[in-house]
Tab-separated table of C-alpha atoms and ligand atoms in Angstrom:
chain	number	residue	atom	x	y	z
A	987	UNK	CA	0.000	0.000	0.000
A	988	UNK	CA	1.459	3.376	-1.225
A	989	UNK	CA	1.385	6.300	1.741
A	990	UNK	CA	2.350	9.645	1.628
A	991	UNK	CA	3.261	10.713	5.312
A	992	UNK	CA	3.417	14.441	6.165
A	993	UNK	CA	5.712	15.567	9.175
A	994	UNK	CA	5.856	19.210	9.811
A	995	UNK	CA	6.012	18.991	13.615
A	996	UNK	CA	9.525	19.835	13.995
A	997	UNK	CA	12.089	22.641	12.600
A	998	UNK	CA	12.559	20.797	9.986
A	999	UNK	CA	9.692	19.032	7.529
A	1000	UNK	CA	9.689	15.551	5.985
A	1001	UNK	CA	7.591	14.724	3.055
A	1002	UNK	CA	7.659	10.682	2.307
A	1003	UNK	CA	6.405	7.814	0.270
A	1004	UNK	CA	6.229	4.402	1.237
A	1005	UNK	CA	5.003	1.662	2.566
A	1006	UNK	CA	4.888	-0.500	5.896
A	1007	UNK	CA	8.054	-2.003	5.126
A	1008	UNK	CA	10.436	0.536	3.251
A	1009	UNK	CA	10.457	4.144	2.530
A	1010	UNK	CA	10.433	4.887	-1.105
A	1011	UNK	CA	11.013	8.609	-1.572
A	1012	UNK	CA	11.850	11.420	1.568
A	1013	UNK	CA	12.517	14.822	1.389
A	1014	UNK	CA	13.332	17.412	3.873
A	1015	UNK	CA	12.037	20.742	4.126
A	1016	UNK	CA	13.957	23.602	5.377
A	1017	UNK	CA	12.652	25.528	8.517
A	1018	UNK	CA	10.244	28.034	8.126
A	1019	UNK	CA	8.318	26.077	5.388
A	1020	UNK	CA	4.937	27.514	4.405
A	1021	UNK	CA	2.525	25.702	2.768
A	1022	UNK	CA	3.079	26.928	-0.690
A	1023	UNK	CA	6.488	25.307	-0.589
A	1024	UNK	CA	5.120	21.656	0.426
A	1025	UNK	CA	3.024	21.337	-2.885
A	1026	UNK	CA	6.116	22.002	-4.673
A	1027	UNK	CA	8.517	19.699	-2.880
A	1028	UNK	CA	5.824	16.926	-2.954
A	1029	UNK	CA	5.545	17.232	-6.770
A	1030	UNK	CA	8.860	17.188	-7.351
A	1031	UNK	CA	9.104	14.053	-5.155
A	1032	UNK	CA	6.702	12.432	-6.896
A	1033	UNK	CA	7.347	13.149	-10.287
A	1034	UNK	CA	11.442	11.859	-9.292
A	1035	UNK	CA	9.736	7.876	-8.368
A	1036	UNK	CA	7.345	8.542	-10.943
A	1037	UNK	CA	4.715	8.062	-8.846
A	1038	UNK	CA	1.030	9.839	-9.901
A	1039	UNK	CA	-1.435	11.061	-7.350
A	1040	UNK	CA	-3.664	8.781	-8.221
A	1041	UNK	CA	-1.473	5.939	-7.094
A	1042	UNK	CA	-1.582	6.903	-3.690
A	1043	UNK	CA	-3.545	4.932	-1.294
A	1044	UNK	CA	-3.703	6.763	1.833
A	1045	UNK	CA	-2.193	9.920	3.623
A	1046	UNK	CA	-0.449	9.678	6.913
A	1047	UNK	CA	0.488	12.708	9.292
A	1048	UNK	CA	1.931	13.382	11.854
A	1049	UNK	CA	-0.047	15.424	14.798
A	1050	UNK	CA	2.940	16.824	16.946
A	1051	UNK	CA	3.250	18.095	19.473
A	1052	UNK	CA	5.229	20.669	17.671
A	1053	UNK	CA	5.207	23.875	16.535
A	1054	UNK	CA	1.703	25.318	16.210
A	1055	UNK	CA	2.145	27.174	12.583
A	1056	UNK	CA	4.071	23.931	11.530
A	1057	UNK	CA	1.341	21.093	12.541
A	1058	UNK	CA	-1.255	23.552	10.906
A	1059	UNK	CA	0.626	24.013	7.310
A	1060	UNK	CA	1.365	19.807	7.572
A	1061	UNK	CA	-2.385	18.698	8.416
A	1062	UNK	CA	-3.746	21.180	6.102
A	1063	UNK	CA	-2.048	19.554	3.180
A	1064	UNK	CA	-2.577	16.083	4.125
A	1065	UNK	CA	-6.369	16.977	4.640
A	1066	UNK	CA	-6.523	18.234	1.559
A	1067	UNK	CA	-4.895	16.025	-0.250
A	1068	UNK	CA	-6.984	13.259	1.137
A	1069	UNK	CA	-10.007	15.144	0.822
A	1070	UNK	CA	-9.326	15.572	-2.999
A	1071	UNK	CA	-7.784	12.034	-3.831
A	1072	UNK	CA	-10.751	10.415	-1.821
A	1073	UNK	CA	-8.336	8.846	0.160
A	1074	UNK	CA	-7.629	7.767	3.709
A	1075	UNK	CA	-6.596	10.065	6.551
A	1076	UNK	CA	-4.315	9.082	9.383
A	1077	UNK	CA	-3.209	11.196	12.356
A	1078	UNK	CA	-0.728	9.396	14.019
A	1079	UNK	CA	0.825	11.534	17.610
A	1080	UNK	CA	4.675	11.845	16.882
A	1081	UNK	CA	5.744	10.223	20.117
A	1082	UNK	CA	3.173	7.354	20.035
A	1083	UNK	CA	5.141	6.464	16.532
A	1084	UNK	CA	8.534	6.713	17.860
A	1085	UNK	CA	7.625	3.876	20.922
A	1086	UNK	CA	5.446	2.099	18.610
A	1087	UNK	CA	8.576	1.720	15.979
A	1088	UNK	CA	11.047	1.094	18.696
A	1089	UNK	CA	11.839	-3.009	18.548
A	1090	UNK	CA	12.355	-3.105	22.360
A	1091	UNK	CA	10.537	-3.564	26.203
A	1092	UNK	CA	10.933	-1.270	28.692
A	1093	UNK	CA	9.423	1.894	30.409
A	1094	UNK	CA	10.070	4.873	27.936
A	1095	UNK	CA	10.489	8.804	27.609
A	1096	UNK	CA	9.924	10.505	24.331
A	1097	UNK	CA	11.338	13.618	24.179
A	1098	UNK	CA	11.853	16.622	21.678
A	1099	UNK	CA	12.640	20.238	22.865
A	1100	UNK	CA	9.999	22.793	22.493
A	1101	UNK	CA	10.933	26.418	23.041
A	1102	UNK	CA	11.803	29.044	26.024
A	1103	UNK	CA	14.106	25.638	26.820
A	1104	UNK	CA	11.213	22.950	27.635
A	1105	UNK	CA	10.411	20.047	26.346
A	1106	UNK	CA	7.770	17.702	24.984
A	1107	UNK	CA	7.605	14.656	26.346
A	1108	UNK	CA	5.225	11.367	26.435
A	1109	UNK	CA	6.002	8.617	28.838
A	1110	UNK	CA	5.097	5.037	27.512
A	1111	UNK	CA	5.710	1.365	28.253
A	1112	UNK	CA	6.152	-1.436	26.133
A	1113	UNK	CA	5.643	-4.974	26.849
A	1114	UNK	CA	4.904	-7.753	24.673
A	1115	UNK	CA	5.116	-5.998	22.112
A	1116	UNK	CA	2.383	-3.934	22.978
A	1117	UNK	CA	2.968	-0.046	23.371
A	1118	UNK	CA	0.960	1.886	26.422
A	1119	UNK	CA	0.471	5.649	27.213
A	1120	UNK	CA	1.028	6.307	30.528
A	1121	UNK	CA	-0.092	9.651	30.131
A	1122	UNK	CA	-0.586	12.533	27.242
A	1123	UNK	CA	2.356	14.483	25.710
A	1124	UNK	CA	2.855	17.329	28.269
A	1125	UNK	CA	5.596	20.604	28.112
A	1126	UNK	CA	7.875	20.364	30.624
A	1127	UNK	CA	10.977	21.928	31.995
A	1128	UNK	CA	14.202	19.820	32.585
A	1129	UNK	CA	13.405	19.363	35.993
A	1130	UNK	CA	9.597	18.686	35.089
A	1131	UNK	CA	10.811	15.558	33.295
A	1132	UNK	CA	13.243	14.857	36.112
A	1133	UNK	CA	10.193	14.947	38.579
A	1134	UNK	CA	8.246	12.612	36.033
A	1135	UNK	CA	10.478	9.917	36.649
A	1136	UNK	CA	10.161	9.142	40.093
A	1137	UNK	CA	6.701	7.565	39.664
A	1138	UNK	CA	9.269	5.189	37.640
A	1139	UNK	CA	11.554	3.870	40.630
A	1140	UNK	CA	13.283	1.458	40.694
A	1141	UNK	CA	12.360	0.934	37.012
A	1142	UNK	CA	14.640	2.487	34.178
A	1143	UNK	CA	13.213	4.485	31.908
A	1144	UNK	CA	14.966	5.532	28.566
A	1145	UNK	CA	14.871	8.759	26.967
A	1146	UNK	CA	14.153	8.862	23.049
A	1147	UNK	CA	15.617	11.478	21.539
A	1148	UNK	CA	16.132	12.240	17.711
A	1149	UNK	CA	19.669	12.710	16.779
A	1150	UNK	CA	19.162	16.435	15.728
A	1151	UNK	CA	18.779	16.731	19.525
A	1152	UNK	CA	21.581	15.079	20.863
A	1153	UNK	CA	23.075	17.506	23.090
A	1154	UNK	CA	20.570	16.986	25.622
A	1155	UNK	CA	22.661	13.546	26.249
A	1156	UNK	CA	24.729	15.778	28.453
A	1157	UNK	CA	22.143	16.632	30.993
A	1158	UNK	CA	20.243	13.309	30.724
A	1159	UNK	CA	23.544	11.346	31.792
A	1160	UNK	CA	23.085	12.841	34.792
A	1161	UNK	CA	19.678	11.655	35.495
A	1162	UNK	CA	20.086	8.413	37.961
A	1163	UNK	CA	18.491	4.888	36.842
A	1164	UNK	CA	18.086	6.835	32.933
A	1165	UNK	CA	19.607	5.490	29.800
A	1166	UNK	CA	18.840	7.062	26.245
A	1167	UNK	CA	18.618	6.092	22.641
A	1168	UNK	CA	18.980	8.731	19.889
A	1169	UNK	CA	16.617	8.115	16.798
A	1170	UNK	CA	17.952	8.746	13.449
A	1171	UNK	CA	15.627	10.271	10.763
A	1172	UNK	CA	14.926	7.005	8.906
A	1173	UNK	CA	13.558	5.604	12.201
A	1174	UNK	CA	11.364	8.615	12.966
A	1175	UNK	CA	10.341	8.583	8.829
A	1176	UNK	CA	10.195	4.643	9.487
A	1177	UNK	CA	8.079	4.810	12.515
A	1178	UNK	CA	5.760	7.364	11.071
A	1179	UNK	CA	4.497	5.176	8.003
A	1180	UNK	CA	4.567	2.073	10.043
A	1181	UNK	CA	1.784	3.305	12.735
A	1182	UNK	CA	0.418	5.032	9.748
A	1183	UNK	CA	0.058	1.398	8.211
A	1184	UNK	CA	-1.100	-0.387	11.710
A	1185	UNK	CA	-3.706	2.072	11.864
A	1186	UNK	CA	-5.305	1.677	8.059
A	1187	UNK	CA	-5.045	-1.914	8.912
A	1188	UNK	CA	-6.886	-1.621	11.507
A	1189	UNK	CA	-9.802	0.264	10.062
A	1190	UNK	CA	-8.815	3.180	12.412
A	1191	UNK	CA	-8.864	6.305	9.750
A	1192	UNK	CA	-9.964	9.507	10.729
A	1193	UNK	CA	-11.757	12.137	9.611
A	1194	UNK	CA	-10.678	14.775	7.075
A	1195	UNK	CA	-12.962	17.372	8.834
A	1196	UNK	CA	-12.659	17.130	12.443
A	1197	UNK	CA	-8.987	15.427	12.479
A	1198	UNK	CA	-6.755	18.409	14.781
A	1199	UNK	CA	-3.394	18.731	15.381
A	1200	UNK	CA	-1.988	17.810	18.959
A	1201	UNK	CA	-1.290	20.938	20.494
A	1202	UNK	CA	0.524	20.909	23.986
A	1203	UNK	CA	1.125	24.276	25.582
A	1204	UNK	CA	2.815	25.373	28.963
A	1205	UNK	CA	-0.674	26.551	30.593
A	1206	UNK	CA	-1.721	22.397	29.889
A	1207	UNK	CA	-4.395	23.306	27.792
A	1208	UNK	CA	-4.636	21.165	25.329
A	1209	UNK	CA	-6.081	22.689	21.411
A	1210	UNK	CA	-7.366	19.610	20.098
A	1211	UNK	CA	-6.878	16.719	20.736
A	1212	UNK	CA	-5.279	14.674	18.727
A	1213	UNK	CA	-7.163	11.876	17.511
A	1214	UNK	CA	-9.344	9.738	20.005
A	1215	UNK	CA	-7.517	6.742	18.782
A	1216	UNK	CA	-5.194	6.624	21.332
A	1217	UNK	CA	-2.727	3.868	21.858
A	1218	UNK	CA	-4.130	2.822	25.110
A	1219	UNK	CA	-7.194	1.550	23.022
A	1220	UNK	CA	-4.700	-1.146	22.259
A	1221	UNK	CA	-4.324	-2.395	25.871
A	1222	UNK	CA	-5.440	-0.196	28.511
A	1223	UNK	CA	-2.935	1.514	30.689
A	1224	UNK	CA	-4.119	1.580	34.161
A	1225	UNK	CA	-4.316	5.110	35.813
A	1226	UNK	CA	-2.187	7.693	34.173
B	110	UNK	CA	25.474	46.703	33.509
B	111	UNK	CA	22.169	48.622	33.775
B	112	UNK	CA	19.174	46.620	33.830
B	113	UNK	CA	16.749	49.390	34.752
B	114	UNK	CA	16.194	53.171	33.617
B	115	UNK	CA	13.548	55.539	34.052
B	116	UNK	CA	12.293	58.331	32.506
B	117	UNK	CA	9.863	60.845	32.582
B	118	UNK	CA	8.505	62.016	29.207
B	119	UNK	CA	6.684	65.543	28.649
B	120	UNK	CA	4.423	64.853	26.119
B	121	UNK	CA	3.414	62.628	23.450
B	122	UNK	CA	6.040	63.457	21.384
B	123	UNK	CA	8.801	62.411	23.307
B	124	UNK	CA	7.153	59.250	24.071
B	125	UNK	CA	7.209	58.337	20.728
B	126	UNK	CA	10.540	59.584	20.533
B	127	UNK	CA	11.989	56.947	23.452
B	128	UNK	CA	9.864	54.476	21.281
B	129	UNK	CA	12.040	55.044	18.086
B	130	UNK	CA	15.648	55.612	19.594
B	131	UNK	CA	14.689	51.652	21.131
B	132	UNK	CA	13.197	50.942	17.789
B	133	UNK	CA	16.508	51.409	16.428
B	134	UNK	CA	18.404	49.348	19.249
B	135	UNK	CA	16.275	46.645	19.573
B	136	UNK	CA	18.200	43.049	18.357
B	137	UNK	CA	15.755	40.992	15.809
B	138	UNK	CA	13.897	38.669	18.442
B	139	UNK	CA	13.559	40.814	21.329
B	140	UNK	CA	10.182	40.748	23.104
B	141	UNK	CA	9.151	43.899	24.602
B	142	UNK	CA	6.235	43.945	27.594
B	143	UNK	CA	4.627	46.766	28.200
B	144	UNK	CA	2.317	47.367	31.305
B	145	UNK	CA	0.458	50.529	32.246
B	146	UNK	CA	-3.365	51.929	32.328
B	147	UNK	CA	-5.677	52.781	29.762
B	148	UNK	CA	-3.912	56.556	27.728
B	149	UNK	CA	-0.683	55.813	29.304
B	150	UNK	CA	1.135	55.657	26.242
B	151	UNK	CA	1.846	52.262	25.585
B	152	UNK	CA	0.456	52.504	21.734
B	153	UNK	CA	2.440	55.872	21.353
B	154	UNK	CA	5.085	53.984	22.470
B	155	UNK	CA	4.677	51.160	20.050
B	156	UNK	CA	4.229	53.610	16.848
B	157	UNK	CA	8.044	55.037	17.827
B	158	UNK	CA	9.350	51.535	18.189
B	159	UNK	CA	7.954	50.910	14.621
B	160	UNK	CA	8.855	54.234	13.158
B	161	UNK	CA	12.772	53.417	14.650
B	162	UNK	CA	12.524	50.047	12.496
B	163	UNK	CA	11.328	51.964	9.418
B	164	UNK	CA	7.902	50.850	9.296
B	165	UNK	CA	5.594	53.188	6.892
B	166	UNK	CA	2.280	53.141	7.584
B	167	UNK	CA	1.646	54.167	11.440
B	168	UNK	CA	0.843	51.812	13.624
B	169	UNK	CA	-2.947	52.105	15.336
B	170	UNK	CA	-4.385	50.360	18.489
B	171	UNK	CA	-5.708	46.947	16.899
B	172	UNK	CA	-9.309	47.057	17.485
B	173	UNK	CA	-10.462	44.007	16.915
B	174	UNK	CA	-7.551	41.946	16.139
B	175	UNK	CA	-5.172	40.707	19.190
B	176	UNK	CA	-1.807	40.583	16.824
B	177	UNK	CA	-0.921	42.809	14.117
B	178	UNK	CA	1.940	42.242	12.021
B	179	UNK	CA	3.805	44.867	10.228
B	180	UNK	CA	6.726	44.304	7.583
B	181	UNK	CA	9.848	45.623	7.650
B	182	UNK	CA	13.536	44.848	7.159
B	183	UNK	CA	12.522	43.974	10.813
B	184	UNK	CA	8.807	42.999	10.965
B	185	UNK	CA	7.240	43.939	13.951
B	186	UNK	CA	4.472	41.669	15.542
B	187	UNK	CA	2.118	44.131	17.456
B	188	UNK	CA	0.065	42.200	20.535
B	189	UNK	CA	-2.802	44.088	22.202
B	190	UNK	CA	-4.246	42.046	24.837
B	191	UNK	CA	-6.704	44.843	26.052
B	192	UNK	CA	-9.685	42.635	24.896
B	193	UNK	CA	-8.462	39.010	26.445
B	194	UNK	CA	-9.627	37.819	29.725
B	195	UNK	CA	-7.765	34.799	29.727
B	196	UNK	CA	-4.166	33.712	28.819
B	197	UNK	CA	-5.248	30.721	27.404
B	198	UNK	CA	-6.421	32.945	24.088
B	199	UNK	CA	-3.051	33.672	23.326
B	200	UNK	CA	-2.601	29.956	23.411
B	201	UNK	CA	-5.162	29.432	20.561
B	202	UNK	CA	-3.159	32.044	18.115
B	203	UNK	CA	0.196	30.430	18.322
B	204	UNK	CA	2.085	32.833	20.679
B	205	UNK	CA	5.446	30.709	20.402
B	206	UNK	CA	5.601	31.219	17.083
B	207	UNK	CA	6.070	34.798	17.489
B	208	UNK	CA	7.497	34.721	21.047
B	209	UNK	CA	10.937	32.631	20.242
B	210	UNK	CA	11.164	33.673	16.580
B	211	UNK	CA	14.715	35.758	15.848
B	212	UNK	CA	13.576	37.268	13.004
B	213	UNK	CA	11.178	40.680	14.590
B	214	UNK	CA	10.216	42.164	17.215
B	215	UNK	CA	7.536	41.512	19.252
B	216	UNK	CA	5.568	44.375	21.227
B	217	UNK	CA	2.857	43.520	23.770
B	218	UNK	CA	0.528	46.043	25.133
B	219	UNK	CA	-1.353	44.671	28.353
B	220	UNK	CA	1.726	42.062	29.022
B	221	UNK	CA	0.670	41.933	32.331
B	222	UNK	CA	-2.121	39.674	31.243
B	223	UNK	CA	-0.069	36.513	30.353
B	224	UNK	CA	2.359	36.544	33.355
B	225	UNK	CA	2.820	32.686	32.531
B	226	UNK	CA	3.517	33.041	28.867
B	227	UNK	CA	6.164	35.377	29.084
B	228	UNK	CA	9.798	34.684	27.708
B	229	UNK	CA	12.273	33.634	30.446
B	230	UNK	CA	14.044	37.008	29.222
B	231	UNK	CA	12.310	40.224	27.854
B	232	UNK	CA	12.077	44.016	28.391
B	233	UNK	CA	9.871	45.218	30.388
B	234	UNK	CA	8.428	48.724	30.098
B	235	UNK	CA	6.300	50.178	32.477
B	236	UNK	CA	4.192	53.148	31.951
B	237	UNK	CA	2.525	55.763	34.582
B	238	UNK	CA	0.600	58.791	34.456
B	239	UNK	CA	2.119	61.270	36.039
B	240	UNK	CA	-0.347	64.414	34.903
B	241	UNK	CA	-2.067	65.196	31.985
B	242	UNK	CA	0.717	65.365	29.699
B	243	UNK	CA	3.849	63.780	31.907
B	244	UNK	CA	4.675	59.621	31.786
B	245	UNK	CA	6.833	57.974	33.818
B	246	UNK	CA	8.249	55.396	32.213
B	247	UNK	CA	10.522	52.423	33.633
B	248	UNK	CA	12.474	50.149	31.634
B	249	UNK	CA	14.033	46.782	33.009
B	250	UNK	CA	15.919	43.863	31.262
B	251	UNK	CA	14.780	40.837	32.151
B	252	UNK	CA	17.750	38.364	31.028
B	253	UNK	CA	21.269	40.032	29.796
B	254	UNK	CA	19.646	39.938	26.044
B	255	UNK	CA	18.189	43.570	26.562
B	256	UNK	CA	21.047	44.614	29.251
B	257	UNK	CA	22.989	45.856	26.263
B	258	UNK	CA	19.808	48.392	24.855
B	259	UNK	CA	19.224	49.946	28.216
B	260	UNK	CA	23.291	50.601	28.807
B	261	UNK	CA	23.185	52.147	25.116
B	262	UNK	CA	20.288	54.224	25.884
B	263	UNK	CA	22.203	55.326	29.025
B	264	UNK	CA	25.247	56.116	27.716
B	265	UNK	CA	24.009	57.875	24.408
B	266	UNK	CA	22.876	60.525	26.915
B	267	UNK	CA	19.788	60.031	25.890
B	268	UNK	CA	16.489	61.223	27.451
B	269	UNK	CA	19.355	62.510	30.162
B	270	UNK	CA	17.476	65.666	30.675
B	271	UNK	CA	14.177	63.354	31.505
B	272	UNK	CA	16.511	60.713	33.539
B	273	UNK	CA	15.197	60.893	37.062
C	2458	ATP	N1	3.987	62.054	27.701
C	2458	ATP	C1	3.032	61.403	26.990
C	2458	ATP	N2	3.345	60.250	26.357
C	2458	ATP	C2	2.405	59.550	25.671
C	2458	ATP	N3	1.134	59.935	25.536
C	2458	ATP	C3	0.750	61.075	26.136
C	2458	ATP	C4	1.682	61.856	26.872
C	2458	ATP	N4	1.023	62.920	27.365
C	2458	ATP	C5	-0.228	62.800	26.937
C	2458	ATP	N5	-0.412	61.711	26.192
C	2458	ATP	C6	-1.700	61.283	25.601
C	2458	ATP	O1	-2.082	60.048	26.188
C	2458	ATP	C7	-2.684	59.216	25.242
C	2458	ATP	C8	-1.924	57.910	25.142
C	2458	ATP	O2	-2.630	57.025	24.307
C	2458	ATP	P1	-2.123	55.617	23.887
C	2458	ATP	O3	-3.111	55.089	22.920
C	2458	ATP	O4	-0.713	55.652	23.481
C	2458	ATP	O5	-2.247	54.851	25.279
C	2458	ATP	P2	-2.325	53.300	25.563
C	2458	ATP	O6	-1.539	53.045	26.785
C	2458	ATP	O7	-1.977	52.544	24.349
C	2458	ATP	O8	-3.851	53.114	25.886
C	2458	ATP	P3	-4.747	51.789	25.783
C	2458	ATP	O9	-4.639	51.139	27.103
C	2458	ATP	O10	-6.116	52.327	25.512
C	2458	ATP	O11	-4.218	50.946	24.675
C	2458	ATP	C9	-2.718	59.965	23.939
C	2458	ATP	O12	-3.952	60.572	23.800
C	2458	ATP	C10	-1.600	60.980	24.106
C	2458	ATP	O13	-1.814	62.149	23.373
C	2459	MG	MG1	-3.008	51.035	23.236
């Protein structure tokens, strides 16, 4: 099955095509990106695998948290698009992907810096195979997240971190009872299209109107809300 | 360094005058707060600020409208809170996207209304009515960022006669 995924949650944008598997086609777009340069890049991309629009099957997106102009420019094109090509729609929340991707067990921390020096971050666990929310995306300060974790103890819980962010490292090593992984951007490309894929499988698509971006802001009000599809669907967390 | 000055302006002139000499200071990115009541200046302030970054067409008190953005070599992004009630409004506009840009300047009338929201550094101006025609005005860097504008406002000698 052919997907486009749509990622304009962080600085930089990725446009893709591919399936479950493999990734066919990727291209970045530069910060700042505005919506008039997406159509562009994605043309180009296509036209390079000479792939037509009408051989896409489905659109995949990615709902943030991110920046709030960025998720808006992204989901407006993949609505669009969708809406146009008759296709399906599938908001997938970034960190849910990363955890979902990730071929290992453990209690996790997804993070990706936001501005004014916080941070997003989800907390997860995986077991079986199965991925859990423990609870939504949230903005927190370094010590925030350091406060987060004591709920943990004695369990380890490793930080996921994409490799354009790897400075943090530094101030993570300090954390007690913490390792981290840093995700390249195949994995978080990867990881996109593959809950992307889960999802259509699943018959979970959403819809083109009422589909909103996932919005986390320091006052914890949350604009949108993502899609109800959460992960915990999948095997429900207990409290959280 | 100096991280607070205060003047006292005589009339709306020389407001607007303090506004364009920090105009013309200001580093792309800087986020100015400004607090004071209703006709203390804060818009006259804002319309020197954008006259010092060479911004044509003069800048008005948004009416309806909570940002205003006005191009420039610099842009400047013009935030009137007046008509919010809760913080959370800013929220729903994208703030951060204006907030922890590098590119303008950001100027926010009624600042004191999102106390949470607020960059971890950012100059503060406060204005007070001192008669009909006198405004005290108080500047104070938050964060070593805007250190460098009040020192150079200082040591220019300007507004020395009004430096109290
Ligand atoms: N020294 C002064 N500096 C600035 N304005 C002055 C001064 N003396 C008198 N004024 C008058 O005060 C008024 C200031 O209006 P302005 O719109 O700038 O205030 P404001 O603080 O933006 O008010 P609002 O809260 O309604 O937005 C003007 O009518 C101006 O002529
Ligand atoms: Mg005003």
């Amino acid at each position: 099955m052919l997907l486009l995924g749509i990622d304009t949650s962080a600085k930089k944008g990725i446009l893709c095509l591919g399936n479950r598997e493999k990734i066919l086609a990727r291209k970045t777009i530069s910060a700042g990106l505005s919506s008039g340069e997406l159509i562009p890049a994605l043309d180009t991309l296509m036209k390079k695998k000479k792939i037509r629009k009408e051989d896409l099957e489905a659109v995949v997106v990615s709902l943030g948290p991110g920046s709030f102009t960025g998720l808006r420019v992204g989901l407006s094109l993949a609505k669009s698009l969708a809406f146009v090509l008759k296709i399906p729609l599938v908001g997938v929340a970034t960190l849910d992907s990363w955890v979902f991707f990730l071929p290992r067990e453990g209690i996790f921390c997804a993070l990706r810096r936001a501005y004014g020096g916080k941070f997003y971050a989800g907390f997860y666990e995986k077991d079986q195979g199965k991925t859990a929310k423990i609870d939504e995306s949230r903005f927190l300060s370094f010590n925030g997240i350091k406060g987060s974790l004591e709920r943990f103890f004695p369990q380890k819980v490793t930080f996921l971190i994409p490799t354009e962010e790897r400075e943090l490292t530094t101030e993570l090593k300090k954390i007690k009872n913490t390792s981290f992984l840093l995700l390249d951007k195949i994995f978080l490309i990867k990881a996109l299209l593959r809950l992307g894929a889960e999802r259509l499988k699943t018959g979970k698509i959403d819809n083109v109107s009422s589909l909103s971006p996932l919005y986390v802001s320091p006052l914890e009000v949350r604009i949108g809300r993502g899609n109800k599809d959460s992960l915990n669907e999948e095997r429900g967390y207990p409290g959280g | 360094m100096a991280t607070a000055l205060s003047i006292v302006t005589q009339n709306y002139e020389e407001t607007q005058k303090l506004g364009e000499e920090l105009g013309r200071r200001l580093p792309p990115g800087s986020v100015v707060a400004l607090t004071g009541q209703l006709g203390s200046g804060k818009t006259t302030l804002v319309q020197g600020i954008g006259k010092g970054l060479g911004i044509r067409p003069l800048i008005k008190s948004p009416s309806f409208v909570i940002i205003h953005e006005y191009s420039g070599s610099v842009p400047l992004y013009h935030f009137d809170l007046y008509r919010i009630a809760h913080q959370e409004e800013i929220v729903f506009l994208g703030y951060e996207d204006y907030f922890y840009q590098k590119k303008g300047i950001v100027v926010i009338e009624w600042a004191e209304k999102i106390k949470d929201l607020l960059p971890a550094e950012y100059l503060r101006i406060e204005l007070e009515i001192v008669d009909l025609s006198k405004r005290k005005i108080g500047l104070r860097a938050y964060g070593s960022f805007y250190g460098k504008v009040i020192e150079e406002m200082r040591k220019r000698g300007l507004f020395c006669s009004f430096l109290v």
